Short mmCIF file of C-alpha atoms and ligand atoms in Angstrom, two decimals:
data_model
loop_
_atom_site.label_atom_id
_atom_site.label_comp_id
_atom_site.label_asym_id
_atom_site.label_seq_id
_atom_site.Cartn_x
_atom_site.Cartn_y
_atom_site.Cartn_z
CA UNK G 266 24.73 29.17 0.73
CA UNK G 267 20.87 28.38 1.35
CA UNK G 268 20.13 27.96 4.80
CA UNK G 269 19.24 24.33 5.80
CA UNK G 270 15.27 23.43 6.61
CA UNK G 271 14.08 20.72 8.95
CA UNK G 272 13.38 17.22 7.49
CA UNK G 273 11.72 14.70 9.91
CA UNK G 274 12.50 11.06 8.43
CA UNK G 275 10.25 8.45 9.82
CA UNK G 276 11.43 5.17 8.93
CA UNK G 277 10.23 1.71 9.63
CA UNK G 278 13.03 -0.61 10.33
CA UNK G 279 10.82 -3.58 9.37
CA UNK G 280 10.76 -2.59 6.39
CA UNK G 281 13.54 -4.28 4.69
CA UNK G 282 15.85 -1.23 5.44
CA UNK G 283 18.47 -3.13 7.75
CA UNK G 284 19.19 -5.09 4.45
CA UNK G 285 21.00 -2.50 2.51
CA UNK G 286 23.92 -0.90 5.16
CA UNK G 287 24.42 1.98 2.86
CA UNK G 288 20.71 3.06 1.60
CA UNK G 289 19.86 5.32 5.11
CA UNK G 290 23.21 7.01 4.30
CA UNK G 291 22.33 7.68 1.10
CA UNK G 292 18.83 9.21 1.40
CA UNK G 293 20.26 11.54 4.39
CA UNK G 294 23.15 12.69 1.96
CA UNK G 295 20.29 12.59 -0.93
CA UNK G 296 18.24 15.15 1.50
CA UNK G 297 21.51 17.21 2.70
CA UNK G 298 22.13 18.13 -0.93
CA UNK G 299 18.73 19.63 -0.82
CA UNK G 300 19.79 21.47 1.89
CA UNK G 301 17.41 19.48 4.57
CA UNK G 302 19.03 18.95 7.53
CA UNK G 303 17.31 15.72 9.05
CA UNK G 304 16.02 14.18 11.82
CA UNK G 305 15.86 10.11 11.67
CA UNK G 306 13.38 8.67 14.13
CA UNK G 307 12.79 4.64 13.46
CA UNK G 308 9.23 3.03 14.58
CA UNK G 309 9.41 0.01 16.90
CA UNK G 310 6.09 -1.14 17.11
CA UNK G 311 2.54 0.01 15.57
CA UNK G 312 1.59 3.19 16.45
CA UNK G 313 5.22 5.04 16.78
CA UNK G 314 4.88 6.91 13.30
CA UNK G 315 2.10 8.58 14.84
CA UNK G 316 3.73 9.57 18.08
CA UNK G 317 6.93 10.26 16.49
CA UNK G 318 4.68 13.05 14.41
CA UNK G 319 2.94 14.24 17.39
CA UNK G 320 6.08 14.89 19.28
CA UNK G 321 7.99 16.82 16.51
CA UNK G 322 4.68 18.47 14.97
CA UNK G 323 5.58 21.97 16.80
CA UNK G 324 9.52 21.88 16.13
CA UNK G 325 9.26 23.47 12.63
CA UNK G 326 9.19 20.79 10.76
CA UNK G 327 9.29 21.57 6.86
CA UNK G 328 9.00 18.44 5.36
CA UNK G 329 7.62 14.91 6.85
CA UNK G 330 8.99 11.70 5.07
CA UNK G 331 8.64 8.50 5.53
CA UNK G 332 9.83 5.43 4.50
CA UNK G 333 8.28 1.97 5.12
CA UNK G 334 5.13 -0.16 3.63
CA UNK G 335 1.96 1.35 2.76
CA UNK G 336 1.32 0.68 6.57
CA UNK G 337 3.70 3.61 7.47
CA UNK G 338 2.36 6.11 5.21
CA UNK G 339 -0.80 5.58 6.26
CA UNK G 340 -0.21 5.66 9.65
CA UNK G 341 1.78 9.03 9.16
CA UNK G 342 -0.65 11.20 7.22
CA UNK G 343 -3.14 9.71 9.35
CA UNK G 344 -1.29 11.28 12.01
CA UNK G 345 -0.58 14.86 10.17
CA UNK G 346 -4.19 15.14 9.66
CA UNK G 347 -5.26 14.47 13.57
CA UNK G 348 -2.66 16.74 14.45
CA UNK G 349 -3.33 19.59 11.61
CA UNK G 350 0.20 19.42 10.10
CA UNK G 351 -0.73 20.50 6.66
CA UNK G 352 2.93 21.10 5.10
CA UNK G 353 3.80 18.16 2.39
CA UNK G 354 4.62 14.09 2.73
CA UNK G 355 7.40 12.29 1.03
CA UNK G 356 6.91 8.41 0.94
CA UNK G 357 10.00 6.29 0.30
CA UNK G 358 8.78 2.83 -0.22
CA UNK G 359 9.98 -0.28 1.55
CA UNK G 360 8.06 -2.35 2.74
CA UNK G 361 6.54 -5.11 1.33
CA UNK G 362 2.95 -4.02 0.46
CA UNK G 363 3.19 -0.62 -1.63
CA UNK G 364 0.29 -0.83 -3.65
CA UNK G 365 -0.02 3.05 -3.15
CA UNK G 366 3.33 3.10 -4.25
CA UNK G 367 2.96 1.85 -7.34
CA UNK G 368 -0.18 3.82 -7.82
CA UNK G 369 1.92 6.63 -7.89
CA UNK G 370 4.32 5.14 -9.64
CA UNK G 371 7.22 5.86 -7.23
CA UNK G 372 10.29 4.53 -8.14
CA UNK G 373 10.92 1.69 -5.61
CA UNK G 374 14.63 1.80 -5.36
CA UNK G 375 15.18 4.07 -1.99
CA UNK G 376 17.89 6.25 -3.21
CA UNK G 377 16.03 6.78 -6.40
CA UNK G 378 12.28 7.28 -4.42
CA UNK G 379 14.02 10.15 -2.02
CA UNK G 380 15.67 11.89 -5.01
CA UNK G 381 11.72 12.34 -6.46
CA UNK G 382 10.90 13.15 -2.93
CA UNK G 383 13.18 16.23 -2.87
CA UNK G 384 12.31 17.43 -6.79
CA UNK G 385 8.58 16.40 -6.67
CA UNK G 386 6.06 18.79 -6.46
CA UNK G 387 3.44 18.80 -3.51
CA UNK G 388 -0.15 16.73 -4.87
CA UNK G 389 -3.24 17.08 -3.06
CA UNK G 390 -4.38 13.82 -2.52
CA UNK G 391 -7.70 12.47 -1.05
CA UNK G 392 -8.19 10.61 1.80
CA UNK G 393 -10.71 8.52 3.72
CA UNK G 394 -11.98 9.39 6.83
CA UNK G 395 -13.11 6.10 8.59
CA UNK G 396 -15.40 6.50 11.96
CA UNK G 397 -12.67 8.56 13.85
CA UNK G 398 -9.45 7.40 11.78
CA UNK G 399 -8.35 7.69 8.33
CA UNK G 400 -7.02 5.84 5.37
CA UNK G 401 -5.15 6.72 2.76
CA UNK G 402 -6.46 4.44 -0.44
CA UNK G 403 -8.10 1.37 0.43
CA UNK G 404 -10.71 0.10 2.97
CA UNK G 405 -11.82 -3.46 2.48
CA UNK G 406 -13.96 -5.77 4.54
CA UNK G 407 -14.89 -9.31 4.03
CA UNK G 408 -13.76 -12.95 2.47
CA UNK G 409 -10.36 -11.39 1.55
CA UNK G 410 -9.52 -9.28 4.20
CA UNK G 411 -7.54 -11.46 6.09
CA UNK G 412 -5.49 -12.38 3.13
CA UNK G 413 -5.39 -9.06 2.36
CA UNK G 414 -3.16 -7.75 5.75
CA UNK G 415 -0.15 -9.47 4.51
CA UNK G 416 -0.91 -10.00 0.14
CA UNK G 417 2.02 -9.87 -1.09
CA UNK G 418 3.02 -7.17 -3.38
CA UNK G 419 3.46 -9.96 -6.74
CA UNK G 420 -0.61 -10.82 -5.85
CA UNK G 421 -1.05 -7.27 -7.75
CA UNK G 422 -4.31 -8.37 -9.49
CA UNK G 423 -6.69 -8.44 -6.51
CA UNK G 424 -9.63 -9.12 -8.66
CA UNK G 425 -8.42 -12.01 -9.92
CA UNK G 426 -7.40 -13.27 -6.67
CA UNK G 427 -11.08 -12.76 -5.75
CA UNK G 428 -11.94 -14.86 -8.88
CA UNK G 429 -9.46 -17.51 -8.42
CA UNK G 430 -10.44 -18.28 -4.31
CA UNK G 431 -14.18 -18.20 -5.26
CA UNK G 432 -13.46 -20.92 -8.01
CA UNK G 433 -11.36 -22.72 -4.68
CA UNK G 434 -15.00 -22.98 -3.54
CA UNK G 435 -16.65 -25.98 -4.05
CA UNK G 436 -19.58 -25.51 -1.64
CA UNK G 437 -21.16 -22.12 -0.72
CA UNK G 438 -21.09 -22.92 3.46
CA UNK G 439 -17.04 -22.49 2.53
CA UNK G 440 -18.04 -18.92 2.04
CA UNK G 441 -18.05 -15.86 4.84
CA UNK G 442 -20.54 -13.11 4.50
CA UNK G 443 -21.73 -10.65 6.48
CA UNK G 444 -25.36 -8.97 6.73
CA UNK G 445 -24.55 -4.97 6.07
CA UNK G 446 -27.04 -2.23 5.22
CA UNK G 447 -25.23 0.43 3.00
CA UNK G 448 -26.61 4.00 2.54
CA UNK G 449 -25.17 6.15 -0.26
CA UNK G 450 -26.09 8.82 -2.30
CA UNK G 451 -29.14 8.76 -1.67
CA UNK G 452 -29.60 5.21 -2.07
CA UNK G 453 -29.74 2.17 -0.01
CA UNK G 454 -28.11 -1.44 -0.71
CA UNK G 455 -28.80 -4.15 2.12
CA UNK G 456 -27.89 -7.52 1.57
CA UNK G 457 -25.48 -10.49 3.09
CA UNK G 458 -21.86 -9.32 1.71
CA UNK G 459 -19.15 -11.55 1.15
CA UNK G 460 -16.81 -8.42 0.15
CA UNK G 461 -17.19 -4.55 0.40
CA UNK G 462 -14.20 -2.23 -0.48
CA UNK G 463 -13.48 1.38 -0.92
CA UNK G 464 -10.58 2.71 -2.81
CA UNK G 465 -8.87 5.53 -4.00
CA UNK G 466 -5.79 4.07 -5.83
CA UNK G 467 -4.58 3.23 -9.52
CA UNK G 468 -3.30 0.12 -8.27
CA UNK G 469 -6.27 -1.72 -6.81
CA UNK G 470 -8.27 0.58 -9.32
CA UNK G 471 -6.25 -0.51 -12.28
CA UNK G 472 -6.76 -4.49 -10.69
CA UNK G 473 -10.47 -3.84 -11.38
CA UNK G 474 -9.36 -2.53 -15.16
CA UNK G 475 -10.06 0.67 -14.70
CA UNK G 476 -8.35 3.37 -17.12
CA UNK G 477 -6.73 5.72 -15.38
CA UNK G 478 -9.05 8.68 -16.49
CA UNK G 479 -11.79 7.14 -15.01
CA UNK G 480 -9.95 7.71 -11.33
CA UNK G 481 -8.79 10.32 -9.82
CA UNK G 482 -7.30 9.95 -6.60
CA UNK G 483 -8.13 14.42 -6.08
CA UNK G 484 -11.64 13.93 -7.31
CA UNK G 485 -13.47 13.66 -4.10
CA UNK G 486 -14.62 10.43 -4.59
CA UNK G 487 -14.02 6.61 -3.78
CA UNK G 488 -14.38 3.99 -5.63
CA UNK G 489 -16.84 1.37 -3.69
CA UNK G 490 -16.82 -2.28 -4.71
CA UNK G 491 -19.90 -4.73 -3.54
CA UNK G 492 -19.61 -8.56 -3.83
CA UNK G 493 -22.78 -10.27 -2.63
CA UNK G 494 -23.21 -13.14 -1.18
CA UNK G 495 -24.19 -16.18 -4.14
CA UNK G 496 -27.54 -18.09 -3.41
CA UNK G 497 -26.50 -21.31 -5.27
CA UNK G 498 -23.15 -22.34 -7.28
CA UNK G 499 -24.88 -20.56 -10.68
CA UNK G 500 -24.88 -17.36 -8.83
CA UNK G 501 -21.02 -18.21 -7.57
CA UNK G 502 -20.46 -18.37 -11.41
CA UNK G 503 -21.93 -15.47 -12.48
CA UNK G 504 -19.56 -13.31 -10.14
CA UNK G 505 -16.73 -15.42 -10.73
CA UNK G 506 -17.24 -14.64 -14.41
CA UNK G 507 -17.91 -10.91 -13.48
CA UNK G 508 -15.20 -10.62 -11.63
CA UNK G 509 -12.50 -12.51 -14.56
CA UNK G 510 -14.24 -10.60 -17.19
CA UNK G 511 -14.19 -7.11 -15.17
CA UNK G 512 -17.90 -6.32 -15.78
CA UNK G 513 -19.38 -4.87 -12.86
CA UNK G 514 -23.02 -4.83 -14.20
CA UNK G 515 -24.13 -8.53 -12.30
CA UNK G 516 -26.62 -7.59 -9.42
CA UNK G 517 -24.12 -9.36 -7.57
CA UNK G 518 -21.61 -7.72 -8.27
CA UNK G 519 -21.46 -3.82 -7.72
CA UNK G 520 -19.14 -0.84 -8.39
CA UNK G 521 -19.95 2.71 -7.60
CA UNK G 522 -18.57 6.71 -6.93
CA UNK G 523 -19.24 7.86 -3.57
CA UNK G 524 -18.07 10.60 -1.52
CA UNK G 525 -19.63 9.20 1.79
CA UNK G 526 -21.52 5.65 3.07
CA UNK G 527 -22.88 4.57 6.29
CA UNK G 528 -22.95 1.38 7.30
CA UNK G 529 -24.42 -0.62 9.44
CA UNK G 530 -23.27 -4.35 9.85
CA UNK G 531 -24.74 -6.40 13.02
CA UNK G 532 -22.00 -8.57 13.16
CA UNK G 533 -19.81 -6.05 13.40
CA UNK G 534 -17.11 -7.33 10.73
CA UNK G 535 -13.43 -6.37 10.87
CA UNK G 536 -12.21 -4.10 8.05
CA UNK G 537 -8.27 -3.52 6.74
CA UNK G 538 -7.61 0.30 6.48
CA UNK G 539 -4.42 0.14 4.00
CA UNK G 540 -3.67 -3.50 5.05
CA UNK G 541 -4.09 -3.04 8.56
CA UNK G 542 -6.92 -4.52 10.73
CA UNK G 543 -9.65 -2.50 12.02
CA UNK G 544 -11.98 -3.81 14.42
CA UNK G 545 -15.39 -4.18 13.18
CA UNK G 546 -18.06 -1.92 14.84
CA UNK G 547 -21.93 -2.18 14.34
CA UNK G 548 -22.42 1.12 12.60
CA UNK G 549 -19.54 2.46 10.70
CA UNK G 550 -19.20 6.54 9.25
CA UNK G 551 -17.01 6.65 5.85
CA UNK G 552 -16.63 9.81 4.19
CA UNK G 553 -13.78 11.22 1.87
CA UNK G 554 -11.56 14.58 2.75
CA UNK G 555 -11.05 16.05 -0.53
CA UNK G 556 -7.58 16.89 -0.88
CA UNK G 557 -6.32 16.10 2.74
CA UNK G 558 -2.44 15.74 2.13
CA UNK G 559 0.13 16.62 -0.06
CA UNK G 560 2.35 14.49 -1.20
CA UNK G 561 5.60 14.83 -3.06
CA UNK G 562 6.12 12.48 -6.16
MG1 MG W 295 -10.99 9.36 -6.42
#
């Protein structure tokens, strides 16, 4: 008989778990016939997942997996990263954002999800690092943001969400931006921003019609998104239209590769790091860690 390896389970009660009485016992059993014997810690409040790593990153841990919203996950492999744990991540999805989820296409039936956790392969993945955190696949800033802590998961077409609140707006003092000075590759972009995100994910990607060959989430580089502010309502239209009909080629309305961006934003607007809120700072470092995690799928 194989000897049994050590399986740390993070899971997020929040989540949605408590629903199903049986669906813990079935991803431990799930993991047992692997031969993993496991350890379940749950998360109480923000900022457990990473303590619960911290305190169980020297016990020999084989496998991490977790099982929560994209909020978890991130907060996890954030927390393997600062605390060099480099062995691979299972995600079990529960919660109700899992846009990175779906990106990977992980089934989102628990059972099912921690059955490809056990017989998926390990995936070096990219990730974000973001002044002195990380994120995992998107960080936005702007008009949306706030919406964007708690989008539902059925709101899967973020670009036309964009579209469809801009046409809300009758009058452009309705709108938010925010003055931000961007240098990348070599180049600069300053101008008053009404929405700036960063991605690495099919799922937000494939929202702004992207085909999947044209991202990679191991490819060292981000996707970066630029809405400028509109002058008058013609301007408004031209990025509403840019935005329905997915053609990034409006001044207004930018999309770019880049592997790293400074910027520098007076007013020191708050971002969302994979749907959670980060407090806005005047000068702000973003630069991607090629391959960073592993991840089972
Ligand atoms: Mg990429």
């Amino acid at each position: 008989m194989p000897s049994y390896k050590k399986l740390l389970f993070i899971v997020n009660p929040h989540a949605g778990v408590r629903k199903k009485e049986s669906v813990l016992t079935d991803i431990i059993l799930t993991f047992s016939d692997f031969y993993y014997e496991t350890i379940v810690c749950c998360t109480r409040e923000a900022g457990d997942a990473s303590r619960i790593v911290r305190e169980h990153v020297d016990d020999e841990i084989d496998r991490i997996v977790c099982m929560g919203g994209d909020g978890t996950l991130s907060e996890v492999i954030g927390a393997c990263r600062a605390y060099e744990w480099d062995k691979p991540i299972g995600y079990i999805p529960a919660g109700s954002t899992n846009d990175f989820a779906a990106s990977l296409k992980l089934p989102m039936e628990p059972a099912e999800a921690a059955e490809r956790v056990m017989r998926g392969k390990p995936h070096r993945l990219d990730i974000g690092r973001f002044n002195g955190g990380y994120f995992v696949y998107t960080a936005s800033c702007g008009l949306f943001t706030k919406a964007s802590y708690d989008t539902p998961q059925r709101t899967k077409n973020l670009i036309g969400h964009l579209a469809y609140v801009l046409e809300g707006m009758k009058e452009l003092t309705q709108i938010r931006s925010w003055h931000m000075r961007i240098m990348t590759e070599g180049r600069v972009y300053e101008d008053n921003y009404l929405f700036v995100s960063i991605c690495n994910t099919f799922s937000l990607g494939g929202v702004m019609n992207l085909e999947h060959a044209q991202v990679s989430l191991s490819d060292g580089l981000f996707e970066l998104l630029l809405i400028s502010m509109p002058r008058d309502l013609l301007q408004l239209r031209d990025i509403i239209q840019s935005l329905r009909e997915q053609k990034f080629e409006s001044p207004l309305v930018q999309f770019r590769k880049v592997d790293q961006l400074t910027i520098s934003c007076p007013d020191k607007a708050d971002w969302s790091l994979d749907g959670e809120k980060s407090e806005g700072k005047e000068k702000t470092e973003i630069a991607v860690i090629p391959g960073a995690v592993r991840i089972l799928y």
